Amino acid sequence: MPRKQPYSGKQKKKQLRERRSRKQDPRGAYDDDAIHDVPYDGDASADGIQSHLEVQHINQQPSAGKDCDPNRFRLHFLKITPEEMRQRKKAARKPLTKVKEDDLEISMESVHGSDESLDFPKRPPWNFSLTKTQLEQQEQDYFHEYLQTMLTSHKLQDLSFFELNLETWRQLWRVTEISDILLLIADIRYPALHLPPSLYRYLRKDLRRDVIVVLNKVDLAPPSLVSAWRAYLTSVFPEAHIVCFSSFPKPPEESPTGLHKKQRRTAMKPMGPQDLLDVCREVIKDKVDLTSWQHKLDTENTSTAAPDKHTDTGDAPDAATTHHDHTAQGFDPGIYQRFRDGILTIGCIGYPNVGKSSLINGLVGRKTIFLTPTVRLSDCPGLVFPSYVDKSLQVREPYSAVGYLAQRVDLPSLLRLSHPAGAEQSAKRDRGQEIQWSALDICEGWAIKHGFFTAKASRPDIYRAANQILRMAVEGRVRLCLAPPKYFQQQGHRTDLFLVCLPTPVLSYKKWRNDPFATQLTELLHRQTQLSEHEEESSDSESEGEHGTDSEDGDAESDGETEAKCYATSNPFALLTDD
């Protein structure tokens, strides 16, 4: 690693002078390569918004010694003010109250608004007579104008954090322009957050593209909930096709009552590629030959070994690093040619962490952009669209998100936590009073249970504990699934969608529990799991037959593998802290 260049006091003073000048002249602070400030020309006194807003660059990566800039598509969000951060930490100390069942339902209107005022930046008109510099300046001016409109027409406290990196939006424009079919990928646990209606309208009405909504990670939700979301999204997006997908299928659990262990993700056959192929055939008719795609799926289904998803063919660009340059592609909606050169181009759009990479790897079997000679995938960096979603789900400090989760999931019972204020809370319990938990209490209890302490003062490391709890929620070990509108009204009671400790199992309402699609999805998940287990057993038996093992040592290794299946985690030391 190269040594850092020395940074003198003179350079530091120069940096401070430039920062002060940017604050005095916000318009001059706008930079295309790295947005340092977002100008705001509205009335600062109207909503208490400052005339100068800072941008926080997230996931900064070292770029020394690399040919390309790894920070080109990093997330840019409005920076939280120190006062707002103090208020959030103060709120994290207050006792939590459980929300009602109606608050567990979410609609598209509550997240994205009922009108069309909440829009996203679209590429301004252009032609080939413009130079690269002129085109980039035109896009930069338009994006600046778009931000001004958003900040003046909406209250800042009502808006969610959304992407402020122009380079990322440019990638969305390129992908939508060159693609014949667009995949809108959403997490089945909260798809309303990941499917902006403005994007759907733009793709269908303006670009006239075919849209396929992919409900990813369906193994993390009961089939009854998947069926309910599928029906609701069909009514919201009537011209879109809906496909369910899972890169690591496992049998569904209708009545989860404990903490899920992270499963080992090897030799898994994805569920959904065949459905996606069938929908693409329905859309394109006979305009493109998809027999090679069908042959690929048939070969993978009959093979005894899962494809290596980390292997490149060497003759195609990497899907994870391939981006679209407007000067090289030269695509324009006005001259768009469908199925150019007899190739079907499928674009992938989604929020960060919805499983786009896993879906692409599940389709291709490796990280190449060409699925087959006649089908190619065009990936877009994860984008956060403007919405009215609660900022507790987006904020960088983890305690607000833990509090949001704890209001909907009984974390103390689920994680078997002991309250940090043991004597005081025990007295309340003896008097028949309910033990009160705050977000910080939950984090502190988890830190004490797992031995997370700070190095200097040896205090419970609540920050590390909070991040681990959120990581478990993202992985699906702590499960929270939001429901579509009127779901609980149809059922009449709280169901088993949420990972809570109930005194007795609660059965789902017959409408969704006995829905034909839910039954079919359950059978498909079981079948895919059995296929994956059969392939893994075959692979293990072949490996043992080739190398040979002593009977006693082989039994020990077999027991070790079984243990790994149940308790494997991304943390190599996690086994030392499990009960």
Coordinates of C-alpha atoms in Angstrom, one line a residue:
M1 CA 0.0 0.0 0.0
P2 CA 1.5 3.4 -1.0
R3 CA 2.4 5.8 1.7
K4 CA 0.1 8.7 2.4
Q5 CA 1.3 12.1 1.2
P6 CA 2.1 14.6 3.9
Y7 CA -0.6 17.1 4.7
S8 CA 0.9 20.4 5.9
G9 CA -0.7 23.1 8.0
K10 CA -0.7 25.4 5.0
Q11 CA -2.8 22.9 3.0
K12 CA -5.2 22.5 5.9
K13 CA -5.7 26.3 6.1
K14 CA -6.4 26.4 2.3
Q15 CA -8.9 23.6 2.7
L16 CA -10.7 25.6 5.5
R17 CA -10.8 28.7 3.3
E18 CA -12.3 26.8 0.4
R19 CA -14.9 25.3 2.7
R20 CA -15.9 28.8 4.0
S21 CA -16.1 30.1 0.4
R22 CA -18.4 27.3 -0.6
K23 CA -20.7 28.2 2.3
Q24 CA -20.8 31.8 1.2
D25 CA -21.5 30.9 -2.4
P26 CA -23.4 27.6 -2.5
R27 CA -23.8 27.7 -6.3
G28 CA -20.1 27.6 -6.9
A29 CA -19.8 24.5 -4.8
Y30 CA -21.5 22.2 -7.2
D31 CA -18.9 19.7 -8.5
D32 CA -19.7 16.9 -11.1
D33 CA -16.9 14.5 -9.9
A34 CA -17.7 14.7 -6.2
I35 CA -20.8 16.6 -5.0
H36 CA -19.6 18.4 -1.9
D37 CA -22.7 20.6 -1.3
V38 CA -26.3 20.7 -2.5
P39 CA -27.4 24.3 -3.1
Y40 CA -30.8 25.4 -1.9
D41 CA -32.4 28.7 -3.1
G42 CA -35.7 28.4 -1.3
D43 CA -36.9 30.4 1.7
A44 CA -34.8 29.1 4.6
S45 CA -37.1 30.4 7.2
A46 CA -40.2 28.6 5.8
D47 CA -39.3 25.1 7.0
G48 CA -36.2 25.9 9.0
I49 CA -34.0 24.6 6.2
Q50 CA -30.5 26.0 6.0
S51 CA -29.4 27.6 2.7
H52 CA -26.4 25.3 2.7
L53 CA -26.8 21.5 2.8
E54 CA -23.9 19.1 3.1
V55 CA -23.7 15.7 1.4
Q56 CA -22.3 12.6 3.1
H57 CA -20.3 10.2 0.9
I58 CA -21.0 6.7 2.1
N59 CA -18.8 3.6 1.6
Q60 CA -15.6 5.4 0.7
Q61 CA -13.1 2.9 -0.8
P62 CA -9.3 3.3 -1.3
S63 CA -8.5 4.2 -4.9
A64 CA -4.7 4.2 -4.8
G65 CA -3.2 1.9 -7.4
K66 CA -6.4 1.1 -9.2
D67 CA -7.2 1.8 -12.8
C68 CA -10.8 2.7 -12.3
D69 CA -12.4 4.9 -9.6
P70 CA -14.1 2.5 -7.1
N71 CA -16.0 5.5 -5.6
R72 CA -17.7 6.5 -8.8
F73 CA -21.0 5.0 -7.8
R74 CA -20.9 5.3 -4.1
L75 CA -24.0 6.6 -2.3
H76 CA -24.5 10.3 -1.7
F77 CA -27.1 11.3 0.9
L78 CA -27.9 14.5 2.7
K79 CA -25.8 14.7 5.8
I80 CA -27.6 14.5 9.2
T81 CA -27.0 17.6 11.3
P82 CA -25.4 17.1 14.7
E83 CA -28.5 18.4 16.4
E84 CA -30.7 15.8 14.6
M85 CA -28.2 13.1 15.6
R86 CA -28.5 14.1 19.3
Q87 CA -32.2 14.1 19.1
R88 CA -32.2 10.6 17.6
K89 CA -29.9 9.3 20.3
K90 CA -32.1 10.9 22.9
A91 CA -35.2 9.2 21.5
A92 CA -33.4 5.9 21.5
R93 CA -33.3 6.1 25.4
K94 CA -37.1 6.4 25.6
P95 CA -39.2 3.3 26.3
L96 CA -40.6 1.7 23.2
T97 CA -44.3 1.1 22.6
K98 CA -45.6 -1.6 20.4
V99 CA -47.4 -0.5 17.2
K100 CA -50.8 -1.6 16.1
E101 CA -51.4 -4.1 13.4
D102 CA -52.5 -1.4 11.0
D103 CA -49.0 0.1 11.2
L104 CA -47.6 -3.2 10.0
E105 CA -49.4 -2.7 6.7
I106 CA -47.9 -0.5 4.0
S107 CA -49.3 0.9 0.8
M108 CA -47.7 2.5 -2.3
E109 CA -49.4 5.8 -1.5
S110 CA -48.0 6.0 2.0
V111 CA -44.4 5.6 0.7
H112 CA -44.5 7.3 -2.7
G113 CA -47.4 9.7 -2.4
S114 CA -50.8 9.7 -4.1
D115 CA -49.9 12.3 -6.8
E116 CA -47.1 12.4 -9.3
S117 CA -45.1 15.2 -7.7
L118 CA -42.5 12.9 -6.2
D119 CA -40.5 12.1 -9.3
F120 CA -37.0 11.0 -10.0
P121 CA -34.4 12.7 -12.4
K122 CA -34.8 11.7 -16.0
R123 CA -32.3 12.2 -18.7
P124 CA -32.8 15.5 -20.6
P125 CA -33.2 15.4 -24.4
W126 CA -29.9 15.1 -26.3
N127 CA -28.5 14.3 -29.8
F128 CA -25.3 13.2 -31.3
S129 CA -24.3 16.7 -32.3
L130 CA -23.4 17.4 -28.7
T131 CA -19.8 16.8 -27.5
K132 CA -19.1 14.8 -24.4
T133 CA -18.4 17.9 -22.4
Q134 CA -21.6 19.7 -23.6
L135 CA -23.7 16.6 -22.8
E136 CA -22.3 16.2 -19.3
Q137 CA -22.8 19.9 -18.6
Q138 CA -26.4 19.7 -19.8
E139 CA -27.0 16.8 -17.5
Q140 CA -25.4 18.5 -14.6
D141 CA -27.5 21.6 -15.1
Y142 CA -30.6 19.6 -15.3
F143 CA -29.8 17.6 -12.1
H144 CA -29.0 20.9 -10.3
E145 CA -32.4 22.2 -11.4
Y146 CA -34.1 18.9 -10.3
L147 CA -32.6 19.2 -6.8
Q148 CA -33.8 22.8 -6.5
T149 CA -37.3 21.8 -7.4
M150 CA -37.4 18.9 -5.0
L151 CA -36.1 21.0 -2.1
T152 CA -38.5 23.8 -2.8
S153 CA -41.7 21.8 -3.5
H154 CA -41.3 19.4 -0.6
K155 CA -40.6 19.7 3.1
L156 CA -37.2 18.4 3.8
Q157 CA -38.3 16.6 7.0
D158 CA -40.9 14.7 5.0
L159 CA -38.5 13.5 2.3
S160 CA -36.5 10.4 2.7
F161 CA -32.8 10.2 1.9
F162 CA -32.3 9.7 -1.8
E163 CA -29.4 9.4 -4.2
L164 CA -27.5 12.6 -4.9
N165 CA -24.8 11.1 -7.0
L166 CA -25.4 12.2 -10.6
E167 CA -23.1 9.5 -12.0
T168 CA -25.4 6.8 -10.5
W169 CA -28.4 8.3 -12.1
R170 CA -26.6 8.5 -15.4
Q171 CA -26.2 4.7 -15.2
L172 CA -29.9 4.3 -14.7
W173 CA -30.5 6.4 -17.9
R174 CA -28.1 4.2 -19.9
V175 CA -29.6 1.0 -18.7
T176 CA -33.2 2.0 -19.4
E177 CA -32.3 3.2 -22.9
I178 CA -30.5 0.1 -24.1
S179 CA -32.7 -2.5 -22.4
D180 CA -35.6 -4.3 -24.1
I181 CA -37.0 -5.6 -20.8
L182 CA -36.5 -4.0 -17.4
L183 CA -36.4 -6.1 -14.2
L184 CA -37.6 -4.1 -11.1
I185 CA -36.2 -6.1 -8.2
A186 CA -37.7 -5.8 -4.8
D187 CA -37.3 -7.6 -1.4
I188 CA -40.5 -9.6 -0.7
R189 CA -40.4 -8.5 3.0
Y190 CA -41.1 -4.8 2.1
P191 CA -41.6 -4.5 -1.7
A192 CA -43.6 -1.3 -1.5
L193 CA -40.4 0.5 -0.4
H194 CA -38.5 -0.7 -3.5
L195 CA -41.0 -0.2 -6.3
P196 CA -41.6 3.6 -7.1
P197 CA -44.6 4.1 -9.3
S198 CA -42.9 7.0 -11.0
L199 CA -40.3 4.6 -12.4
Y200 CA -43.0 2.2 -13.6
R201 CA -44.8 5.1 -15.4
Y202 CA -41.6 6.3 -17.0
L203 CA -40.7 2.8 -18.3
R204 CA -44.2 2.0 -19.6
K205 CA -45.5 5.4 -20.9
D206 CA -42.4 7.3 -21.9
L207 CA -40.0 4.6 -23.0
R208 CA -42.6 1.9 -23.8
R209 CA -40.5 -0.9 -22.3
D210 CA -41.8 -4.2 -20.9
V211 CA -41.5 -4.4 -17.1
I212 CA -41.1 -7.5 -15.0
V213 CA -41.4 -7.1 -11.2
V214 CA -39.1 -9.6 -9.5
L215 CA -40.1 -10.4 -5.9
N216 CA -36.7 -11.6 -4.5
K217 CA -35.9 -13.6 -1.4
V218 CA -39.3 -15.3 -1.3
D219 CA -37.9 -17.9 1.0
L220 CA -37.8 -15.3 3.8
A221 CA -41.6 -14.8 3.9
P222 CA -44.5 -17.2 4.3
P223 CA -46.1 -18.2 1.0
S224 CA -49.4 -16.7 2.1
L225 CA -47.8 -13.3 2.4
V226 CA -46.0 -13.7 -1.0
S227 CA -49.4 -14.5 -2.6
A228 CA -51.0 -11.4 -1.0
W229 CA -48.2 -9.1 -2.2
R230 CA -48.4 -10.6 -5.7
A231 CA -52.1 -9.9 -5.9
Y232 CA -51.7 -6.3 -4.6
L233 CA -48.8 -5.4 -6.9
T234 CA -50.8 -6.8 -9.9
S235 CA -53.5 -4.3 -9.1
V236 CA -51.0 -1.4 -8.8
F237 CA -48.9 -2.3 -11.9
P238 CA -51.5 -3.9 -14.2
E239 CA -49.2 -4.0 -17.2
A240 CA -46.2 -5.6 -15.4
H241 CA -45.4 -9.2 -15.1
I242 CA -44.5 -10.6 -11.7
V243 CA -42.0 -13.3 -11.0
C244 CA -40.9 -14.8 -7.7
F245 CA -37.2 -15.5 -7.2
S246 CA -34.9 -17.0 -4.6
S247 CA -31.2 -17.6 -5.0
F248 CA -31.0 -19.8 -1.9
P249 CA -34.4 -21.5 -1.6
K250 CA -35.3 -23.4 1.6
P251 CA -38.6 -24.8 2.9
P252 CA -41.0 -22.0 4.1
E253 CA -41.8 -21.6 7.7
E254 CA -45.4 -20.5 8.4
S255 CA -45.1 -20.3 12.2
P256 CA -41.5 -19.2 13.1
T257 CA -41.0 -18.9 16.9
G258 CA -37.2 -18.7 17.3
L259 CA -34.0 -17.2 16.0
H260 CA -33.1 -18.5 12.6
K261 CA -29.6 -19.8 12.1
K262 CA -27.7 -18.7 9.0
Q263 CA -27.6 -21.6 6.5
R264 CA -24.5 -22.5 4.5
R265 CA -25.1 -21.2 0.9
T266 CA -23.4 -23.9 -1.2
A267 CA -24.7 -26.1 -4.0
M268 CA -28.0 -24.2 -4.1
K269 CA -30.2 -24.2 -7.2
P270 CA -32.0 -20.9 -7.6
M271 CA -35.8 -20.8 -7.8
G272 CA -37.3 -18.6 -10.5
P273 CA -35.0 -18.6 -13.7
Q274 CA -37.5 -20.8 -15.5
D275 CA -40.4 -18.5 -14.7
L276 CA -38.4 -15.5 -15.8
L277 CA -37.6 -17.3 -19.1
D278 CA -41.3 -18.1 -19.7
V279 CA -42.3 -14.5 -19.1
C280 CA -39.6 -13.3 -21.5
R281 CA -40.9 -15.7 -24.1
E282 CA -44.4 -14.4 -23.6
V283 CA -43.2 -10.8 -24.1
I284 CA -40.9 -11.1 -27.1
K285 CA -42.9 -13.9 -28.9
D286 CA -40.5 -15.3 -31.6
K287 CA -38.5 -12.1 -32.2
V288 CA -35.4 -13.6 -30.5
D289 CA -34.2 -17.2 -30.3
L290 CA -34.2 -18.2 -26.6
T291 CA -33.4 -21.9 -27.1
S292 CA -29.9 -21.4 -25.8
W293 CA -31.3 -20.0 -22.6
Q294 CA -33.6 -23.0 -22.2
H295 CA -30.8 -25.4 -23.0
K296 CA -28.7 -23.7 -20.3
L297 CA -31.4 -24.2 -17.7
D298 CA -32.0 -27.8 -18.7
T299 CA -28.2 -28.5 -18.4
E300 CA -28.0 -26.9 -15.0
N301 CA -31.1 -28.8 -13.7
T302 CA -29.7 -32.2 -14.9
S303 CA -26.1 -31.6 -13.7
T304 CA -24.9 -33.0 -10.4
A305 CA -22.7 -30.1 -9.5
A306 CA -23.8 -26.5 -9.1
P307 CA -22.1 -24.0 -11.4
D308 CA -19.3 -21.9 -10.0
K309 CA -20.7 -18.4 -9.6
H310 CA -17.3 -16.9 -9.2
T311 CA -15.8 -18.1 -12.5
D312 CA -15.6 -15.8 -15.6
T313 CA -15.6 -17.1 -19.1
G314 CA -13.0 -14.7 -20.1
D315 CA -14.8 -13.6 -23.3
A316 CA -17.4 -11.3 -21.8
P317 CA -17.1 -8.2 -19.5
D318 CA -17.8 -8.5 -15.8
A319 CA -21.4 -7.7 -14.9
A320 CA -20.4 -6.2 -11.6
T321 CA -17.9 -3.7 -13.2
T322 CA -19.3 -3.1 -16.6
H323 CA -20.9 0.3 -17.0
H324 CA -22.3 2.2 -19.9
D325 CA -20.7 5.2 -21.4
H326 CA -22.9 7.4 -23.5
T327 CA -20.1 8.1 -26.0
A328 CA -19.5 4.4 -26.6
Q329 CA -23.1 3.2 -26.7
G330 CA -24.7 6.2 -28.4
F331 CA -28.3 4.9 -27.6
D332 CA -31.1 7.4 -27.6
P333 CA -34.9 6.8 -27.0
G334 CA -35.7 8.4 -30.3
I335 CA -33.6 5.9 -32.3
Y336 CA -33.9 2.9 -30.0
Q337 CA -34.0 -0.3 -31.9
R338 CA -35.7 -3.3 -30.2
F339 CA -33.7 -6.5 -30.1
R340 CA -30.7 -4.9 -31.8
D341 CA -28.6 -7.5 -33.6
G342 CA -31.0 -10.3 -32.6
I343 CA -30.0 -9.9 -28.9
L344 CA -32.4 -9.5 -26.0
T345 CA -31.1 -7.0 -23.5
I346 CA -32.5 -7.3 -19.9
G347 CA -31.9 -4.4 -17.5
C348 CA -31.8 -4.9 -13.8
I349 CA -32.9 -2.0 -11.5
G350 CA -33.2 -2.1 -7.7
Y351 CA -32.4 -0.5 -4.4
P352 CA -29.1 -1.4 -2.6
N353 CA -29.3 -4.8 -0.8
V354 CA -32.4 -6.1 -2.6
G355 CA -30.4 -9.0 -4.0
K356 CA -29.5 -7.8 -7.6
S357 CA -26.1 -9.5 -7.6
S358 CA -27.5 -12.7 -6.2
L359 CA -30.2 -12.7 -8.9
I360 CA -27.7 -12.1 -11.7
N361 CA -25.4 -14.9 -10.4
G362 CA -28.4 -17.2 -10.1
L363 CA -29.4 -16.6 -13.7
V364 CA -26.0 -16.6 -15.3
G365 CA -24.1 -19.1 -13.0
R366 CA -21.2 -16.7 -13.1
K367 CA -20.5 -13.0 -13.1
T368 CA -20.7 -12.4 -16.9
I369 CA -23.0 -10.0 -18.6
F370 CA -24.0 -12.4 -21.4
L371 CA -26.4 -15.0 -20.2
T372 CA -26.4 -16.7 -23.6
P373 CA -25.3 -15.6 -27.1
T374 CA -28.7 -14.0 -27.6
V375 CA -29.4 -12.7 -24.1
R376 CA -27.4 -10.2 -22.1
L377 CA -27.9 -8.6 -18.8
S378 CA -27.4 -4.9 -18.1
D379 CA -26.9 -4.1 -14.4
C380 CA -27.5 -0.7 -12.8
P381 CA -25.9 0.4 -9.5
G382 CA -28.2 0.3 -6.5
L383 CA -30.4 3.4 -6.4
V384 CA -32.4 5.0 -3.7
F385 CA -35.4 6.9 -5.1
P386 CA -37.1 9.8 -3.4
S387 CA -40.0 8.8 -1.2
Y388 CA -41.8 9.5 2.1
V389 CA -40.4 6.5 3.9
D390 CA -39.5 6.8 7.6
K391 CA -35.9 7.9 7.9
S392 CA -35.5 5.5 10.8
L393 CA -35.0 2.8 8.1
Q394 CA -32.3 4.8 6.3
V395 CA -30.4 6.8 9.0
R396 CA -26.7 6.0 9.4
E397 CA -26.9 5.7 13.2
P398 CA -28.3 2.2 14.0
Y399 CA -30.4 2.9 17.1
S400 CA -33.3 4.4 15.3
A401 CA -33.5 1.3 13.1
V402 CA -33.3 -1.0 16.1
G403 CA -36.1 0.9 17.7
Y404 CA -38.2 0.6 14.6
L405 CA -37.6 -3.1 14.5
A406 CA -38.3 -3.6 18.2
Q407 CA -41.6 -1.8 17.9
R408 CA -42.7 -4.5 15.5
V409 CA -40.8 -7.5 16.7
D410 CA -40.5 -8.7 20.3
L411 CA -36.7 -8.5 20.3
P412 CA -36.1 -9.0 24.1
S413 CA -38.0 -12.3 24.1
L414 CA -36.7 -13.4 20.7
L415 CA -33.0 -12.7 21.6
R416 CA -33.5 -13.9 25.2
L417 CA -32.1 -10.7 26.7
S418 CA -31.7 -9.7 30.3
H419 CA -32.5 -6.1 31.0
P420 CA -29.3 -4.0 31.8
A421 CA -31.1 -2.5 34.8
G422 CA -31.7 -5.9 36.3
A423 CA -32.8 -5.0 39.9
E424 CA -35.2 -2.2 39.0
Q425 CA -36.9 -4.1 36.2
S426 CA -37.1 -7.3 38.3
A427 CA -39.0 -5.3 40.9
K428 CA -41.4 -4.1 38.3
R429 CA -42.0 -7.6 37.1
D430 CA -42.6 -8.8 40.7
R431 CA -45.3 -6.1 41.0
G432 CA -46.9 -7.3 37.8
Q433 CA -45.8 -4.4 35.8
E434 CA -44.5 -4.6 32.2
I435 CA -40.7 -4.4 31.8
Q436 CA -39.9 -1.4 29.6
W437 CA -37.2 -1.6 27.0
S438 CA -35.6 1.2 25.0
A439 CA -33.6 0.8 21.8
L440 CA -30.4 1.4 23.8
D441 CA -31.4 -1.2 26.4
I442 CA -31.8 -3.8 23.8
C443 CA -28.4 -3.0 22.3
E444 CA -26.8 -3.0 25.7
G445 CA -28.4 -6.3 26.7
W446 CA -27.2 -7.9 23.4
A447 CA -23.7 -6.5 24.0
I448 CA -23.5 -7.9 27.5
K449 CA -24.8 -11.3 26.4
H450 CA -22.2 -11.6 23.6
G451 CA -19.3 -9.9 25.4
F452 CA -19.1 -6.8 23.3
F453 CA -17.2 -4.2 25.4
T454 CA -15.2 -1.1 24.5
A455 CA -11.4 -1.3 24.6
K456 CA -10.7 1.7 26.9
A457 CA -13.5 2.0 29.4
S458 CA -14.7 -1.6 29.1
R459 CA -18.3 -0.5 28.7
P460 CA -20.9 -2.4 26.7
D461 CA -20.3 -1.7 23.0
I462 CA -23.8 -0.8 22.0
Y463 CA -22.9 0.4 18.6
R464 CA -21.4 -3.0 17.6
A465 CA -24.4 -4.7 19.1
A466 CA -26.9 -2.6 17.2
N467 CA -25.1 -3.2 13.9
Q468 CA -25.1 -7.0 14.5
I469 CA -28.9 -6.9 15.3
L470 CA -29.5 -5.0 12.0
R471 CA -27.2 -7.4 10.1
M472 CA -29.3 -10.3 11.5
A473 CA -32.5 -8.6 10.3
V474 CA -31.1 -8.1 6.8
E475 CA -30.0 -11.7 6.6
G476 CA -33.5 -12.8 7.6
R477 CA -32.4 -14.4 10.9
V478 CA -34.6 -11.8 12.7
R479 CA -37.6 -11.6 10.4
L480 CA -39.9 -8.7 9.8
C481 CA -42.3 -8.7 6.9
L482 CA -44.6 -5.8 6.1
A483 CA -48.0 -6.6 4.7
P484 CA -50.1 -5.0 1.9
P485 CA -53.1 -2.9 2.7
K486 CA -56.2 -4.5 4.4
Y487 CA -54.2 -7.7 5.1
F488 CA -55.0 -7.9 8.8
Q489 CA -58.6 -6.6 8.2
Q490 CA -59.2 -9.7 6.0
Q491 CA -57.6 -12.0 8.6
G492 CA -59.2 -10.4 11.7
H493 CA -56.1 -11.0 13.9
R494 CA -52.4 -10.8 14.0
T495 CA -50.8 -13.6 12.0
D496 CA -47.6 -15.5 12.0
L497 CA -45.8 -13.2 9.5
F498 CA -43.6 -11.7 12.2
L499 CA -41.0 -13.5 14.2
V500 CA -42.5 -13.0 17.7
C501 CA -42.9 -15.3 20.6
L502 CA -46.6 -16.1 20.8
P503 CA -48.2 -18.2 23.5
T504 CA -49.8 -20.5 20.9
P505 CA -49.4 -20.8 17.1
V506 CA -51.8 -18.6 15.2
L507 CA -53.1 -19.9 11.9
S508 CA -53.3 -17.8 8.8
Y509 CA -56.6 -16.8 7.2
K510 CA -57.8 -19.3 4.6
K511 CA -57.9 -16.8 1.8
W512 CA -54.1 -16.6 1.5
R513 CA -53.1 -19.8 3.2
N514 CA -55.1 -21.9 0.8
D515 CA -54.4 -19.7 -2.2
P516 CA -53.3 -21.9 -5.2
F517 CA -50.2 -19.8 -5.8
A518 CA -49.2 -20.1 -2.1
T519 CA -49.6 -23.8 -2.3
Q520 CA -47.6 -24.0 -5.6
L521 CA -44.8 -21.8 -4.1
T522 CA -44.6 -24.0 -1.0
E523 CA -44.2 -27.1 -3.2
L524 CA -41.6 -25.5 -5.4
L525 CA -39.5 -24.3 -2.5
H526 CA -39.5 -27.8 -1.0
R527 CA -38.6 -29.3 -4.4
Q528 CA -35.7 -26.9 -5.0
T529 CA -34.4 -27.5 -1.5
Q530 CA -34.4 -31.3 -2.0
L531 CA -32.6 -30.9 -5.3
S532 CA -29.9 -28.8 -3.7
E533 CA -29.5 -31.2 -0.8
H534 CA -29.3 -34.2 -3.3
E535 CA -26.6 -32.4 -5.3
E536 CA -24.6 -31.6 -2.1
E537 CA -24.8 -35.2 -0.9
S538 CA -23.6 -36.4 -4.3
S539 CA -20.8 -33.9 -4.4
D540 CA -19.7 -34.9 -0.8
S541 CA -19.9 -38.7 -1.7
E542 CA -17.8 -38.2 -4.8
S543 CA -15.2 -36.2 -2.8
E544 CA -15.0 -38.9 -0.2
G545 CA -14.7 -41.6 -2.9
E546 CA -11.8 -39.8 -4.6
H547 CA -9.7 -39.0 -1.5
G548 CA -10.8 -41.6 1.0
T549 CA -11.0 -41.1 4.7
D550 CA -10.6 -43.1 7.9
S551 CA -13.9 -44.2 9.3
E552 CA -13.4 -42.5 12.7
D553 CA -12.1 -39.3 11.1
G554 CA -14.8 -39.4 8.5
D555 CA -17.5 -39.5 11.2
A556 CA -15.9 -36.5 12.9
E557 CA -15.8 -34.6 9.7
S558 CA -19.4 -35.4 8.9
D559 CA -20.5 -34.2 12.3
G560 CA -18.5 -31.0 11.7
E561 CA -20.3 -30.4 8.4
T562 CA -23.7 -30.9 10.0
E563 CA -22.8 -28.4 12.7
A564 CA -21.6 -25.9 10.0
K565 CA -24.9 -26.2 8.2
C566 CA -26.8 -25.2 11.3
Y567 CA -24.6 -22.5 12.7
A568 CA -22.4 -21.1 9.9
T569 CA -22.2 -17.3 9.9
S570 CA -20.2 -14.6 8.3
N571 CA -18.4 -14.1 11.6
P572 CA -15.7 -16.8 12.1
F573 CA -15.9 -16.3 15.8
A574 CA -19.7 -16.4 16.1
L575 CA -19.6 -20.1 17.2
L576 CA -17.8 -19.1 20.4
T577 CA -20.7 -16.9 21.5
D578 CA -23.8 -19.1 20.6
D579 CA -25.7 -20.7 23.4

